[in-house]
Tab-separated table of C-alpha atoms in Angstrom:
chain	number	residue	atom	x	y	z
A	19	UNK	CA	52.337	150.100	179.053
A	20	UNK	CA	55.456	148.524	179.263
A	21	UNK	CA	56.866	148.022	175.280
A	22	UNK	CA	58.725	144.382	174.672
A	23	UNK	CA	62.351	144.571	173.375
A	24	UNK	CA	63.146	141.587	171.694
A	25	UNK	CA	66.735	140.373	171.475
A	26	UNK	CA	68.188	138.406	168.703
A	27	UNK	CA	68.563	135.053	171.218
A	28	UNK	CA	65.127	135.318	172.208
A	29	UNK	CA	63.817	135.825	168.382
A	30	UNK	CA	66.237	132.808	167.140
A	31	UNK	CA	64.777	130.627	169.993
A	32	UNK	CA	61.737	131.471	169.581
A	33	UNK	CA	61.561	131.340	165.787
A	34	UNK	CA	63.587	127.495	165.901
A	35	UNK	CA	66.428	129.552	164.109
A	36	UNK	CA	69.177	128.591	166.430
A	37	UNK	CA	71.792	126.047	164.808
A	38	UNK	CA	75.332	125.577	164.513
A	39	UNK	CA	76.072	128.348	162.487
A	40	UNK	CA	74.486	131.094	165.306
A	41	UNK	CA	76.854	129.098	168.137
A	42	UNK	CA	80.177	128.626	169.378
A	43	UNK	CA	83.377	128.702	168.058
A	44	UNK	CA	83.301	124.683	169.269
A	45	UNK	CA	79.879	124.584	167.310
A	46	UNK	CA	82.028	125.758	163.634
A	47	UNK	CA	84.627	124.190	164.148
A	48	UNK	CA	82.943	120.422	164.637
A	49	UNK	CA	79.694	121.061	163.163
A	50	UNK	CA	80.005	117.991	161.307
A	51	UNK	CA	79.551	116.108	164.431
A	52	UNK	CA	76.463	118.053	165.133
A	53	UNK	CA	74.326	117.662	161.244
A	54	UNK	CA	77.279	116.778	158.662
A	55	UNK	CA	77.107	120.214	157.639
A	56	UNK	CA	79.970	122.169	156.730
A	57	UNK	CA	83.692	120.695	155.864
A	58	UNK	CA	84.899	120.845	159.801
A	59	UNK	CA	87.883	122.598	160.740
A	60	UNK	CA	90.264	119.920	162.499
A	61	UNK	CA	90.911	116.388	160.739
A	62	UNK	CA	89.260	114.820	162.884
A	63	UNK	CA	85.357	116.744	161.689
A	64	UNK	CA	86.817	116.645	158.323
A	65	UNK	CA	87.239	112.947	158.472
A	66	UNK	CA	83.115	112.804	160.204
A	67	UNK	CA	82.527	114.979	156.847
A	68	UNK	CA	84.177	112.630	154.770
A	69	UNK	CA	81.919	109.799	156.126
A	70	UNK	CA	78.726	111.731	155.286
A	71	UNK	CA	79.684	112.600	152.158
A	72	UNK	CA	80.312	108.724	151.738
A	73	UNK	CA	76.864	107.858	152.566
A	74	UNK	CA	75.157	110.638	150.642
A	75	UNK	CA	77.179	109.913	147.209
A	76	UNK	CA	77.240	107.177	144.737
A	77	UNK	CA	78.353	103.788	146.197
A	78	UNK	CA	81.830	103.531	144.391
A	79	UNK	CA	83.713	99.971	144.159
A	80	UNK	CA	84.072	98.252	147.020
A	81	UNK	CA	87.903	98.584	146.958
A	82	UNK	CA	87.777	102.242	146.028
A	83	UNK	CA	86.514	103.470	149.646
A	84	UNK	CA	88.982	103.887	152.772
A	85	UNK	CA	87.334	104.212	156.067
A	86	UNK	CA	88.911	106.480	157.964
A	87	UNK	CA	90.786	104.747	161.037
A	88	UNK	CA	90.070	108.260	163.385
A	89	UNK	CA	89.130	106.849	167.176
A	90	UNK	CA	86.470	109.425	167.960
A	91	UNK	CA	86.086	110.611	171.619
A	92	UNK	CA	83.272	108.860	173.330
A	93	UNK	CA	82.641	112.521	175.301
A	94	UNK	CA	82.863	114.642	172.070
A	95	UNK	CA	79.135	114.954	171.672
A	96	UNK	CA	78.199	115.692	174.769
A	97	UNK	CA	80.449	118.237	175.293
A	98	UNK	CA	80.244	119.953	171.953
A	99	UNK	CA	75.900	119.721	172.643
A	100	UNK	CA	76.617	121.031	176.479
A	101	UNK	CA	79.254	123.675	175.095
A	102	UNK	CA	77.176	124.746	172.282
A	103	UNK	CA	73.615	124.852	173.817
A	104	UNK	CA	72.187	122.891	170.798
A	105	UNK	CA	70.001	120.576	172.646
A	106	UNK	CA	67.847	119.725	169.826
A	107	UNK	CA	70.999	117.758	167.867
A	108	UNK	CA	71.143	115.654	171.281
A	109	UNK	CA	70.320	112.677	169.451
A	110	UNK	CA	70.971	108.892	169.868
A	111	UNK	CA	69.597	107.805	166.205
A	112	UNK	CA	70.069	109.757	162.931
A	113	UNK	CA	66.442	110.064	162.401
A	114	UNK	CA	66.013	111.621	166.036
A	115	UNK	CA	66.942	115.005	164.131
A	116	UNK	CA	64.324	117.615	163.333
A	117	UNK	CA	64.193	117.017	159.881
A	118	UNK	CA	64.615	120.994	159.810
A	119	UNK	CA	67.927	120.988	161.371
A	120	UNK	CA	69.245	118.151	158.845
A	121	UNK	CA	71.911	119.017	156.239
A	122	UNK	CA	71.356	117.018	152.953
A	123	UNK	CA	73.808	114.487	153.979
A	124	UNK	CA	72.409	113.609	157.317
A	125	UNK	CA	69.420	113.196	155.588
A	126	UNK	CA	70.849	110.906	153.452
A	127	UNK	CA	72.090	108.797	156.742
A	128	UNK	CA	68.496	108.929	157.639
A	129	UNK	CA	67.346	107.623	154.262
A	130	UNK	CA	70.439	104.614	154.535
A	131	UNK	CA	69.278	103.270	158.050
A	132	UNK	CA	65.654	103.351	157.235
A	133	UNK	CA	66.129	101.655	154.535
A	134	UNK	CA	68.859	99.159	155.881
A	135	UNK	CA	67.284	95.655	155.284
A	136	UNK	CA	67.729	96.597	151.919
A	137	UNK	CA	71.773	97.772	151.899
A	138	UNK	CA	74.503	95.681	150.682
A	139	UNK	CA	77.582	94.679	152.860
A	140	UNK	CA	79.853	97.219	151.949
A	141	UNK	CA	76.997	100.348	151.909
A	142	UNK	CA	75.987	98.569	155.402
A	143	UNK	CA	79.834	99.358	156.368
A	144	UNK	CA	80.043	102.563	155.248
A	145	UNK	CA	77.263	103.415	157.585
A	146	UNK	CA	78.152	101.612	160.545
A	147	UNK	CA	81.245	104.275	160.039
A	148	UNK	CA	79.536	107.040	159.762
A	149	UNK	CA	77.539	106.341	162.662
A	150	UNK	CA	80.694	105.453	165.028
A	151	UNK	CA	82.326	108.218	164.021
A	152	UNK	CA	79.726	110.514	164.724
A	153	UNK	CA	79.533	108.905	168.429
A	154	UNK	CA	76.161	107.393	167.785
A	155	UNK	CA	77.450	104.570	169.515
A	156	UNK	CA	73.988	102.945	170.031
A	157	UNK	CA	72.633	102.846	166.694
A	158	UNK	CA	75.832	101.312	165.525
A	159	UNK	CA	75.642	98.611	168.194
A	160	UNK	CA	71.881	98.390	166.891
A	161	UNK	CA	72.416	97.688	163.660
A	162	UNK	CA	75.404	95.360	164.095
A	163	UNK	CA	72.673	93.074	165.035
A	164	UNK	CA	71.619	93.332	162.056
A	165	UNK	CA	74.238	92.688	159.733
A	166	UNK	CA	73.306	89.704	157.530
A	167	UNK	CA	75.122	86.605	156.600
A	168	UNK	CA	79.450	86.672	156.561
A	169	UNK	CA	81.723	88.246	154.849
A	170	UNK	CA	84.566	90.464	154.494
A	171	UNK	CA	82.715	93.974	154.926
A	172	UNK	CA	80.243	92.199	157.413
A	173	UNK	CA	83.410	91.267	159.625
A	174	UNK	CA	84.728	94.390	159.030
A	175	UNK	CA	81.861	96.194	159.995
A	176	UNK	CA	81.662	94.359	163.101
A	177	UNK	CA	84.759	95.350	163.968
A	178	UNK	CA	83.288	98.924	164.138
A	179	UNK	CA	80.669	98.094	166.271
A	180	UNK	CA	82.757	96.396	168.898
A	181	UNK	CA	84.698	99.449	168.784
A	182	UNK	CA	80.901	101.338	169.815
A	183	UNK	CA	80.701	98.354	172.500
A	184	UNK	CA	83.648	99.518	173.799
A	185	UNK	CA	82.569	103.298	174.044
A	186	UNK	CA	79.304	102.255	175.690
A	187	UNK	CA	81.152	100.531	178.456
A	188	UNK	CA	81.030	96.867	177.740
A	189	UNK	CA	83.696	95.027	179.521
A	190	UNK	CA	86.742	94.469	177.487
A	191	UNK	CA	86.519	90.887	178.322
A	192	UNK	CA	83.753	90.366	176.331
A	193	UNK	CA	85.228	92.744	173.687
A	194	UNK	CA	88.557	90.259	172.669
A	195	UNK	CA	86.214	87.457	172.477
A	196	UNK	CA	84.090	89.178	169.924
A	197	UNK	CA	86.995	90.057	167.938
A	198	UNK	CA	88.232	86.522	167.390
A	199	UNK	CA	84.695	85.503	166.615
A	200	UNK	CA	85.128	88.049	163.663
A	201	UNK	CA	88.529	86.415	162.691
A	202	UNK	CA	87.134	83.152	163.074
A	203	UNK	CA	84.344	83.587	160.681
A	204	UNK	CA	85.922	85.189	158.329
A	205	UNK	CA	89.597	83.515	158.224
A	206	UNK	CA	90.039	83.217	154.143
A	207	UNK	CA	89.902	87.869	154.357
A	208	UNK	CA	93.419	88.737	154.241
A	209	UNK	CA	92.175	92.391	155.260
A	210	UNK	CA	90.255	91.204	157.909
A	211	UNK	CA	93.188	89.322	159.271
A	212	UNK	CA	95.039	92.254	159.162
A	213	UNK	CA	92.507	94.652	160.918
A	214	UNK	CA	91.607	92.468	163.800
A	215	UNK	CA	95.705	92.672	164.107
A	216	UNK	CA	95.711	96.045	164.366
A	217	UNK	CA	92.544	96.268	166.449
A	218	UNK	CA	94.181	93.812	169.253
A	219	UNK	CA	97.623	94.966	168.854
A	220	UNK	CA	96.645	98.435	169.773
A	221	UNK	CA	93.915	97.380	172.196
A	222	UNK	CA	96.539	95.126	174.569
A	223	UNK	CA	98.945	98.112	174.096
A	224	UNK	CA	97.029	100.844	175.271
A	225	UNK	CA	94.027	99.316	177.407
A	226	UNK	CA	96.131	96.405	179.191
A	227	UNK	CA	99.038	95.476	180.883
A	228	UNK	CA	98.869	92.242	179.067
A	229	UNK	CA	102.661	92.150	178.136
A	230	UNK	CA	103.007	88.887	175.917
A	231	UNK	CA	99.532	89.774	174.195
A	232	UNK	CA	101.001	92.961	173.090
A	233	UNK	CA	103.975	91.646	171.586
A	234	UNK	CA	102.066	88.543	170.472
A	235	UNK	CA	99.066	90.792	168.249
A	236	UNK	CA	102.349	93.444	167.205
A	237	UNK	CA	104.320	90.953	165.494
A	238	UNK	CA	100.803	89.223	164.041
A	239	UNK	CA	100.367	92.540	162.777
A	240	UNK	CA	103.280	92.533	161.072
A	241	UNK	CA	102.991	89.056	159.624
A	242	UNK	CA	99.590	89.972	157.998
A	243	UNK	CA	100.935	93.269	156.564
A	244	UNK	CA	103.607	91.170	155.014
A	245	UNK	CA	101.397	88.507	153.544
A	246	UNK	CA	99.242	91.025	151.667
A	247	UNK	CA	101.930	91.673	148.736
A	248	UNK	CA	101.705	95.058	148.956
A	249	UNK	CA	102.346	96.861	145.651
A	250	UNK	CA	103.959	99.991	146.936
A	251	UNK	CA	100.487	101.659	145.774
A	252	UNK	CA	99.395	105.584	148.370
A	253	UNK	CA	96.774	103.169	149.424
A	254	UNK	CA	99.317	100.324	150.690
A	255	UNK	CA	102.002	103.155	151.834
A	256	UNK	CA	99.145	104.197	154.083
A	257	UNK	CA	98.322	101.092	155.438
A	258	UNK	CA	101.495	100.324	155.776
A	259	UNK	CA	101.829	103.585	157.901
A	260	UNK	CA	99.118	102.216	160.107
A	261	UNK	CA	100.269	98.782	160.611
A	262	UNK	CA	103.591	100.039	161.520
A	263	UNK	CA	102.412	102.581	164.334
A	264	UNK	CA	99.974	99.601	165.934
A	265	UNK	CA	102.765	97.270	165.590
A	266	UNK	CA	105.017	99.502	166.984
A	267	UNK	CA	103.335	98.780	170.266
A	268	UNK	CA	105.379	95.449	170.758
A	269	UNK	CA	108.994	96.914	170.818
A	270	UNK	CA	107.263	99.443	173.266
A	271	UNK	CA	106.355	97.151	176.164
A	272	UNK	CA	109.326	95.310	175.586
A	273	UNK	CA	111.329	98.591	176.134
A	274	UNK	CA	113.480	98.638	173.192
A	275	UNK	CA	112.406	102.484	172.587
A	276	UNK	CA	115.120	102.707	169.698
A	277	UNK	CA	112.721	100.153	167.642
A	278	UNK	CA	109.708	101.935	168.492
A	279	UNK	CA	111.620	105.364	166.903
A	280	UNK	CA	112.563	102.921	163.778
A	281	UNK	CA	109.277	101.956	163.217
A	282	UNK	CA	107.708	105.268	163.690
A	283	UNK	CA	110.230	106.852	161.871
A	284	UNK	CA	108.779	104.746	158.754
A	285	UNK	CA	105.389	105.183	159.239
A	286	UNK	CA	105.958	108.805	159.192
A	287	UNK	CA	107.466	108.680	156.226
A	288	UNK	CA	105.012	106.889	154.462
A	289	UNK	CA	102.242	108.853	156.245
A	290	UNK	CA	104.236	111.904	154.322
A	291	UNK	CA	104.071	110.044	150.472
A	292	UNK	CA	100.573	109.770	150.654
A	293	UNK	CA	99.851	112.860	151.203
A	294	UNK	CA	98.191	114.575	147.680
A	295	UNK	CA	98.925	111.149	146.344
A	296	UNK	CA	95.913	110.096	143.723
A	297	UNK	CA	93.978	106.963	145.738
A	298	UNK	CA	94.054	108.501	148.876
A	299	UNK	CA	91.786	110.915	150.007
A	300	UNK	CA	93.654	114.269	151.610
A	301	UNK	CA	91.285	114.079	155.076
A	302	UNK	CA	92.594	110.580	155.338
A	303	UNK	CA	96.405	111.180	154.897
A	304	UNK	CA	95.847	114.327	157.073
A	305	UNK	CA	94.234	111.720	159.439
A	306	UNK	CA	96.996	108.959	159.202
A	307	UNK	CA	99.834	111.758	159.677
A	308	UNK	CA	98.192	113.064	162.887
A	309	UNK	CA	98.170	110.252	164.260
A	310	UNK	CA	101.815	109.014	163.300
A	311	UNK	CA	103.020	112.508	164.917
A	312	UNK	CA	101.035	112.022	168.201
A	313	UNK	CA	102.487	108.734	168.637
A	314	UNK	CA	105.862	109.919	168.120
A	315	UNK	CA	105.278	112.545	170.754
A	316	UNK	CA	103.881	109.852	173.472
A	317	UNK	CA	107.062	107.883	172.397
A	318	UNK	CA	109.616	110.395	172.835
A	319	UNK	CA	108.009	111.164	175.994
A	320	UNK	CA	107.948	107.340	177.397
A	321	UNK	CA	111.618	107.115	176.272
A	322	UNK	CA	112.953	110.429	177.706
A	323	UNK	CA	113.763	112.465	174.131
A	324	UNK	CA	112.672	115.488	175.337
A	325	UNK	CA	114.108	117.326	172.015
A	326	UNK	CA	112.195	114.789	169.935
A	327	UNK	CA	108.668	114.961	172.041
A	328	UNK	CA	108.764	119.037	171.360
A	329	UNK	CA	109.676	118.589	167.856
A	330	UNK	CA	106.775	115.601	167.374
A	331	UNK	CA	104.386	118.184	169.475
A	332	UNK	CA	105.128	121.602	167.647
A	333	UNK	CA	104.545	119.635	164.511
A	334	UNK	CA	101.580	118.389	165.130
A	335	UNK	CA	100.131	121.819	165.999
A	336	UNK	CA	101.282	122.663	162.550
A	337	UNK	CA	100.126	119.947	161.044
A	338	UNK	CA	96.214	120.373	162.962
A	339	UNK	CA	96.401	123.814	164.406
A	340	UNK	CA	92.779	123.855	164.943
A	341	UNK	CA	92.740	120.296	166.873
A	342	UNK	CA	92.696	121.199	171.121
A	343	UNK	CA	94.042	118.072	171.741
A	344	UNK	CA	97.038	118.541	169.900
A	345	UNK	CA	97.872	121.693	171.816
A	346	UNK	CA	97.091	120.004	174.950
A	347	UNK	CA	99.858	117.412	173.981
A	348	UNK	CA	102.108	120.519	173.389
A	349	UNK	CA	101.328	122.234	176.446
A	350	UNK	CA	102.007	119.467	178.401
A	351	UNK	CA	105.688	118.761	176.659
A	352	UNK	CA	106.350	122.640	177.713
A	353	UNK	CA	104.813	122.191	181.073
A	354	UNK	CA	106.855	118.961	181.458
A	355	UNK	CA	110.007	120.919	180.679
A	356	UNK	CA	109.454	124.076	182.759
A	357	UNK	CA	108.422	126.382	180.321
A	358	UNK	CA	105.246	127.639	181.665
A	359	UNK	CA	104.809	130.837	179.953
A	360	UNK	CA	104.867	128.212	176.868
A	361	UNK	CA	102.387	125.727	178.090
A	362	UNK	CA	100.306	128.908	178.772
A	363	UNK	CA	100.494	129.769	175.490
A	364	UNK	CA	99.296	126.159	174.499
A	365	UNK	CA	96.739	125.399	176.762
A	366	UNK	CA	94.987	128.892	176.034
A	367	UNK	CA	94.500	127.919	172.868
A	368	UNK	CA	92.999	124.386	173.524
A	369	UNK	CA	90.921	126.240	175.472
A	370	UNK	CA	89.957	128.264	172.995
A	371	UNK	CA	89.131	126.150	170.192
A	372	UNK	CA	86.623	124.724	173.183
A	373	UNK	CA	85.109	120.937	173.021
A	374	UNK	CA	85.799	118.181	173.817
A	375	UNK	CA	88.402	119.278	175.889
A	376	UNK	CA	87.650	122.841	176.995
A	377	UNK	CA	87.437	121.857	181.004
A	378	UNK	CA	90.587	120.263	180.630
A	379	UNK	CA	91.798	123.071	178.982
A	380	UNK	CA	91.112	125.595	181.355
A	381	UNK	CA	91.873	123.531	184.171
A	382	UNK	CA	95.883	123.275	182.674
A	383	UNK	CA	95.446	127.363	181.752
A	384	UNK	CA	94.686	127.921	185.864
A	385	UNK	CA	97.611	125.626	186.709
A	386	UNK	CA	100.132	127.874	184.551
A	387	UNK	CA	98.415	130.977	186.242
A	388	UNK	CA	98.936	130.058	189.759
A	389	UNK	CA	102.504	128.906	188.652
A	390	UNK	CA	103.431	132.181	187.480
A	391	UNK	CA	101.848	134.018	190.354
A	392	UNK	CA	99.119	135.487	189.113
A	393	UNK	CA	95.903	134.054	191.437
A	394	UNK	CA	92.923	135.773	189.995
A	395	UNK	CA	93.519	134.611	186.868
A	396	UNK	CA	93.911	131.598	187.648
A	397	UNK	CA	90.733	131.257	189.431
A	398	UNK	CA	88.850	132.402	186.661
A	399	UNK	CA	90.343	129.760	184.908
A	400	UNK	CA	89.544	127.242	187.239
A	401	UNK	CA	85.709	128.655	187.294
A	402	UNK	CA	85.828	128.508	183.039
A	403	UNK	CA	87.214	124.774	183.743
A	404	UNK	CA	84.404	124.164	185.874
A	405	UNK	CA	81.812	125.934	183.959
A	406	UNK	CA	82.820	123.760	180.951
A	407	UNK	CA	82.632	120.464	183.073
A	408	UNK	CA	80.678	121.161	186.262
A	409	UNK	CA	82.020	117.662	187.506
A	410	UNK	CA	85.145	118.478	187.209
A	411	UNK	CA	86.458	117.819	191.307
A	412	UNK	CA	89.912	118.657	190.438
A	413	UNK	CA	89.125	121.962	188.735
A	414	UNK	CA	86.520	122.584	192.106
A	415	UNK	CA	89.636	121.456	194.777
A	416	UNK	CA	92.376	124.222	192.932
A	417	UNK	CA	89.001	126.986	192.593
A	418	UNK	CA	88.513	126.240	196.493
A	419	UNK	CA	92.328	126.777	197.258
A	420	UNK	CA	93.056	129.815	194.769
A	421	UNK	CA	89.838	131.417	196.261
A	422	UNK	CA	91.013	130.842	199.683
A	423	UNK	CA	94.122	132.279	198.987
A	424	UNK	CA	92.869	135.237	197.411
A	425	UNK	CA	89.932	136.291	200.056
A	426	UNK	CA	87.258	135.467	197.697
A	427	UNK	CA	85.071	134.140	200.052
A	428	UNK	CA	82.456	133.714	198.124
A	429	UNK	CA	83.548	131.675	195.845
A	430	UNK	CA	85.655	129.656	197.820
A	431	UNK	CA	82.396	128.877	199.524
A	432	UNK	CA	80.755	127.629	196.544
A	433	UNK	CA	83.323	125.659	195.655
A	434	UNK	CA	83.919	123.751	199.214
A	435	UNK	CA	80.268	123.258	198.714
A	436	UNK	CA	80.062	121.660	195.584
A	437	UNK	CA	83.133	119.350	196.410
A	438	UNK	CA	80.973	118.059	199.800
A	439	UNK	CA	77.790	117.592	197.747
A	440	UNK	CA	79.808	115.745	195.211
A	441	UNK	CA	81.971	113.883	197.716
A	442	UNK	CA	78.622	112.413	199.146
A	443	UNK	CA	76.992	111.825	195.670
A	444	UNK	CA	80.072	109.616	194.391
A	445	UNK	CA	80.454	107.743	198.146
A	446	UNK	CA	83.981	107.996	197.945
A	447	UNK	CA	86.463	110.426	199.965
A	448	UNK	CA	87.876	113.143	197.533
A	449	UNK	CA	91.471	113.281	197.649
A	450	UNK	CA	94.803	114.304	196.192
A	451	UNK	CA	94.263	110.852	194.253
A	452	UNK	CA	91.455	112.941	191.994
A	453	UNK	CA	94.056	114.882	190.675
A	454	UNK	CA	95.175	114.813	186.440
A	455	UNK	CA	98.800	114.919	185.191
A	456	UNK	CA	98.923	118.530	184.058
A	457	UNK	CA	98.347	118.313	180.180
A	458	UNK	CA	96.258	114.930	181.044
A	459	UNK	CA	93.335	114.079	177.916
A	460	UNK	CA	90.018	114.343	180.307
């Protein structure tokens, strides 16, 4: 009689033991994302932390809470739930959870949206954060149906669920129409005024080629910041941090790049005040100064300051080393420059520290391989890349030609094969137009 050896996987699995803390490194790292459990390790799942924490706590004053201003990546949890295996925290709506894999605090979500007829404004607002920033986009668009008569935190809670609009696909000309709706029923909000500002400032900016709105929403954004008689308070230095980097986005398209380092300049240093400061939660300011740095990066890249961009980028790894994306940004300002064994350095890491951005990852490691020569490597990062994001056509076209090049048959096979059954699935000829900027966020 054949005996039965049972491995740990199967007795996890088969015992429902398997959760974030028996995963990946991805599945540690973000695990916020995945049940609010744990403090995260980058800012960004110590900011989705912060939100549960909101939620699950006492509801303080209304103008003692901060949202955090993080735009979370609409593929984050899908590829951290693909990455990590988890498939039971594949969820749409809080409650969707097995109420064994729930941390305290995502129960305490649970209990907030089942019992949301009976929230006020603000609590209603803290929730609809919570939810966008965990990606569940749907029940946030769900509930914003639901958000009861106007006000300040009802328009400001809107503005979070046009923001989960957005992430679902809705057309962003329905999306600017919605946000003056917001403005227009709640014009008396000085706040308001100023976040719908900063909402269309930096939507024309970076979603458009809309030119005058740009310039138009920038310099309302700065209008509205002035009007609201700042005190000089952490909690006004950081907003005026983040006013400065959305308004920054007029001088941009207008090409004066030495206003755009002004501005930034500024915001950086106010991003650096708040930090510790008493008012201002640490996650936040951690938050606020990540983003200041990865704009400055982006700028001294648009402008041509190479010196500055790898300053801005080295920083910012410092600042978030366990963030991907920021050593994607880093990799790419080495790549950019020509030092490969550098970017390979970089991108390894990204890869690394896994989702959302481990296929991209990989797919920039391969690209420094076959740079520097060395072919089998980098087809085995193309395969990882590919692994990680098995639609990935520009990870499959360099696989195919490393393999090729390299006599592995095989595998060059598979790969020319999965490119035609792809080509035919998307009806559209794959070309050298698929291809990403080395260093480009997937």
């Amino acid at each position: 009689m054949r005996q039965r050896v049972l491995t740990a996987t199967q007795f996890l699995e088969e015992h429902d033991l398997v959760t974030p803390e028996t995963g990946t490194l991805s599945g540690h790292l973000l695990r916020p994302f995945l049940d609010l459990g744990g403090p995260g390790g980058p800012v960004n799942a110590k900011a989705a932390a912060y939100v549960g924490e909101s939620v699950a706590g006492p509801e303080p004053e209304a103008d003692g809470w901060i949202a955090p201003q993080g735009n979370t990546k609409r593929s984050l949890r899908t590829a951290l739930i693909r990455e990590t295996g988890l498939a039971s925290y594949d969820v749409t709506w809080p409650g969707e959870l097995p109420e064994t894999a729930r941390s305290p605090h995502w129960q305490a979500l649970c209990d907030a949206v089942d019992a949301w007829d009976e929230l006020g404004a603000f609590r209603r607002y803290q929730v609809i954060c919570a939810l966008y920033k965990l990606c569940l986009f749907d029940a946030a668009v769900a509930l914003g149906d639901r958000l009861g008569p106007p006000g300040e935190f009802t328009a400001l809670s809107e503005l979070r669920v046009i923001g989960a609009r957005s992430k679902l696909g809705e057309s962003v000309h329905d999306l600017v129409p919605r946000t003056l709706a917001v403005l227009a029923q709640t014009p008396a909000s000085p706040r308001v005024r100023l976040a719908v500002a900063v909402n269309l400032a930096i939507h024309y900016g970076r979603a458009t080629r809309d030119r005058e709105a740009t310039v138009e929403w920038s310099d309302r954004v700065l209008a509205e910041a002035a009007a609201q008689h700042a005190e000089g308070s952490p909690r006004d230095l950081l907003m005026a941090s983040i006013t400065l980097r959305a308004a920054s986005f007029g001088p941009f398209v207008r090409g004066d790049h030495d206003a755009v380092a002004a501005m930034l300049k500024q915001a950086e240093a106010h991003a650096v005040d708040v930090t510790g400061a008493p008012g201002v939660p640490l996650v936040l300011a951690d938050e606020n100064r990540y983003a200041v740095l990865e704009t400055i990066t982006n700028a001294a890249v648009a402008r041509g300051d190479r010196e500055t961009a790898l300053a801005a980028a080295t920083a910012l790894t410092a600042h978030d080393p366990r963030e991907p994306r920021a050593w994607l940004q880093l990799g790419a300002v080495h790549w950019d420059d020509g030092r490969t064994p550098d970017a390979l350095d970089a991108y390894r890491t990204a890869a690394v520290l896994g989702a959302p951005f481990t296929g991209t990852a990989w797919y920039c490691t391969g690209r420094c391989h076959e740079a520097l020569g060395d072919l089998d490597q980098a087809a085995q990062a193309y395969a990882n890349s590919v692994a990680a994001e098995p639609l990935g056509i520009t990870a499959l076209h360099r696989l195919h030609g490393v393999a090729d090049r390299t006599g592995q048959r095989f595998l060059a096979g598979w790969a020319r094969d999965r490119l035609h059954v792809l080509h035919h699935r998307l009806a559209a000829p794959v070309s050298s137009s698929t291809t990403v900027r080395q260093g480009a966020r997937a």
